[in-house]
Amino acid sequence: MALHQPLVKAAVAALCATLLGAAPAEAAAPAAPRSAPVVDEQDVMPYLTALQGIADRNGGNRAHGTEGYLESVRYVKQVLDQVGFRTTLQPFRHAGATGYNLIADWPGGDARHVLMAGAHLDSVEAGPGINDNGSGSAAVLATAVAVAKARLRPERHLRFAWWGAEEGGLFGSKYYTKTLPAGGREAIDTYLNFDQAGSKNTATWLVTHDPSEAAGAVEATDAFESYFAARSIPTFDIGDTGSDDQSFAAVGIPMAGFTTGISDCIHSACDDIKNVDPATETVSANAVLGVTWQLATTKGR
Ligand SMILES: [Zn+2]
């Protein structure tokens, strides 16, 4: 009898709901988080084609302090504005030029528990920077757009970032982390970084492992490991990637993420659209989306 009690209760509840002609209890309960949508190549690669076009029109690169960077940041901002993000351009000075971080907040979620995902948007001067780091930028952008299209109502507040002037010293992300308002650092549960996400000949995804072992970092690293393991995709644990994740770790904000590793064309003119493997880029975009979605729909503690 004890075993059947929940069934009886459920039956009574269903009967009451039927008698009342509605199911007010169910209607009032928050919707269970749906699982993450899946993006395909056509949801991701057009962003890289656009960044390649921007480099082509602007002397072959999208480096800090150039028109190629400004056009890149305007392009990503416009994509985000069209789907309902609150976007902010954060200016900073470096090497005699103004750089910009692009910050995009998805309205809603608990502002005391922020989940951030970001990538650097600048290239070096030697080339268009399509794998390093158009690929990470496009994976994060595809994630943001998928979140918006699904009208996700997250538990945690969700913020995306595209950093300026990463190349040569992480200047944009350092500026952001050092100028956070009081309480701003503590409010960020985890920062997820993606630098090079579409490298050719990728067999193993390199998952970042924050040496601090902070709860927010462990939760995210475990989520990536589980995501890839469930799809039989091999991973290897690395420390930080030497990218913008370092700026967050340096001020005590838990970080995680992954990279598909360095290509032969890194920081060269041949880091163009042909230097990105579309299948790898699509796997990466779905991993960013899947884990961001999972962590965003988990209550912060
Ligand atoms: Zn990079």
Short mmCIF file of C-alpha atoms in Angstrom, two decimals, residues 152-285:
data_model
loop_
_atom_site.label_atom_id
_atom_site.label_comp_id
_atom_site.label_asym_id
_atom_site.label_seq_id
_atom_site.Cartn_x
_atom_site.Cartn_y
_atom_site.Cartn_z
CA LEU A 152 15.62 30.43 -23.03
CA ARG A 153 14.63 31.43 -19.51
CA PRO A 154 17.81 30.55 -17.61
CA GLU A 155 18.30 30.12 -13.87
CA ARG A 156 21.68 31.85 -13.97
CA HIS A 157 22.15 35.17 -15.72
CA LEU A 158 23.78 34.52 -19.08
CA ARG A 159 26.42 36.87 -20.52
CA PHE A 160 28.49 36.48 -23.66
CA ALA A 161 31.71 38.33 -24.50
CA TRP A 162 33.93 38.94 -27.52
CA TRP A 163 37.30 40.31 -26.46
CA GLY A 164 39.46 42.89 -28.17
CA ALA A 165 43.27 42.86 -28.25
CA GLU A 166 43.82 39.32 -26.98
CA GLU A 167 46.74 38.85 -29.32
CA GLY A 168 49.94 40.06 -27.70
CA GLY A 169 48.70 40.14 -24.10
CA LEU A 170 44.98 39.58 -23.32
CA PHE A 171 44.48 43.34 -23.06
CA GLY A 172 40.68 43.44 -23.54
CA SER A 173 39.82 40.69 -21.07
CA LYS A 174 42.30 42.04 -18.51
CA TYR A 175 40.62 45.42 -18.77
CA TYR A 176 37.20 43.82 -18.28
CA THR A 177 38.16 41.73 -15.24
CA LYS A 178 40.04 44.58 -13.58
CA THR A 179 37.26 47.12 -14.00
CA LEU A 180 34.32 44.98 -12.84
CA PRO A 181 32.15 46.90 -10.38
CA ALA A 182 32.17 45.98 -6.68
CA GLY A 183 30.79 42.46 -6.29
CA GLY A 184 31.14 41.85 -10.02
CA ARG A 185 33.84 39.17 -9.72
CA GLU A 186 31.98 37.26 -7.01
CA ALA A 187 28.81 37.30 -9.09
CA ILE A 188 30.43 35.37 -11.95
CA ASP A 189 30.05 31.66 -11.15
CA THR A 190 32.13 30.57 -14.14
CA TYR A 191 33.75 31.96 -17.27
CA LEU A 192 33.96 29.65 -20.31
CA ASN A 193 36.62 30.44 -22.93
CA PHE A 194 36.95 29.21 -26.50
CA ASP A 195 40.10 29.95 -28.49
CA GLN A 196 40.47 27.92 -31.71
CA ALA A 197 37.48 25.66 -32.10
CA GLY A 198 37.67 24.49 -35.72
CA SER A 199 41.25 23.29 -36.17
CA LYS A 200 41.82 20.85 -39.02
CA ASN A 201 42.77 17.26 -38.18
CA THR A 202 41.28 17.54 -34.70
CA ALA A 203 40.97 14.12 -33.09
CA THR A 204 40.93 15.20 -29.45
CA TRP A 205 39.20 18.18 -27.80
CA LEU A 206 41.46 19.79 -25.20
CA VAL A 207 39.35 20.60 -22.13
CA THR A 208 40.57 23.35 -19.84
CA HIS A 209 41.00 22.46 -16.21
CA ASP A 210 41.19 25.34 -13.71
CA PRO A 211 43.94 24.48 -11.19
CA SER A 212 41.99 26.37 -8.48
CA GLU A 213 39.47 23.49 -8.36
CA ALA A 214 36.83 26.09 -7.50
CA ALA A 215 33.29 24.68 -7.52
CA GLY A 216 32.21 26.67 -10.57
CA ALA A 217 35.21 25.46 -12.56
CA VAL A 218 34.85 21.80 -11.57
CA GLU A 219 31.14 21.87 -12.43
CA ALA A 220 31.90 23.24 -15.91
CA THR A 221 34.88 21.00 -16.66
CA ASP A 222 32.83 17.96 -15.61
CA ALA A 223 30.01 19.15 -17.87
CA PHE A 224 32.35 19.34 -20.88
CA GLU A 225 33.89 15.94 -20.09
CA SER A 226 30.41 14.40 -19.83
CA TYR A 227 29.22 16.14 -22.99
CA PHE A 228 32.10 14.76 -25.06
CA ALA A 229 32.10 11.32 -23.40
CA ALA A 230 28.39 10.90 -24.19
CA ARG A 231 29.28 11.38 -27.87
CA SER A 232 32.41 9.19 -27.77
CA ILE A 233 34.59 12.23 -28.57
CA PRO A 234 38.09 11.90 -27.07
CA THR A 235 39.30 14.65 -24.72
CA PHE A 236 42.51 15.55 -22.99
CA ASP A 237 42.79 17.77 -19.90
CA ILE A 238 44.98 20.86 -20.14
CA GLY A 239 45.50 23.76 -17.71
CA ASP A 240 44.56 27.18 -19.03
CA THR A 241 44.96 27.89 -22.75
CA GLY A 242 47.05 31.03 -22.31
CA SER A 243 44.07 32.91 -23.72
CA ASP A 244 41.47 35.14 -22.03
CA ASP A 245 40.70 32.39 -19.52
CA GLN A 246 43.95 33.49 -17.82
CA SER A 247 42.59 36.98 -17.18
CA PHE A 248 39.67 35.48 -15.25
CA ALA A 249 41.77 32.95 -13.34
CA ALA A 250 44.14 35.78 -12.38
CA VAL A 251 41.37 37.57 -10.45
CA GLY A 252 39.96 34.39 -8.91
CA ILE A 253 37.00 33.80 -11.22
CA PRO A 254 36.53 30.07 -11.94
CA MET A 255 37.14 29.23 -15.59
CA ALA A 256 36.71 26.35 -18.02
CA GLY A 257 36.33 25.77 -21.76
CA PHE A 258 38.13 23.91 -24.51
CA THR A 259 40.27 24.31 -27.61
CA THR A 260 40.85 22.15 -30.67
CA GLY A 261 44.51 23.16 -30.64
CA ILE A 262 47.04 25.07 -32.64
CA SER A 263 47.08 24.75 -36.44
CA ASP A 264 50.04 25.08 -38.81
CA CYS A 265 48.64 28.41 -39.99
CA ILE A 266 48.36 30.03 -36.56
CA HIS A 267 49.16 33.77 -36.72
CA SER A 268 49.77 33.46 -40.47
CA ALA A 269 48.11 34.69 -43.66
CA CYS A 270 46.87 31.15 -44.29
CA ASP A 271 44.67 31.18 -41.18
CA ASP A 272 41.75 31.72 -43.54
CA ILE A 273 38.37 30.07 -44.12
CA LYS A 274 40.12 27.01 -45.59
CA ASN A 275 41.99 26.59 -42.30
CA VAL A 276 38.76 25.68 -40.48
CA ASP A 277 37.20 22.23 -40.67
CA PRO A 278 33.42 22.77 -40.83
CA ALA A 279 32.62 19.45 -39.12
CA THR A 280 34.98 20.21 -36.22
CA GLU A 281 33.62 23.74 -35.93
CA THR A 282 30.06 22.37 -35.78
CA VAL A 283 30.95 19.82 -33.08
CA SER A 284 32.58 22.63 -31.09
CA ALA A 285 29.61 24.98 -31.49
#
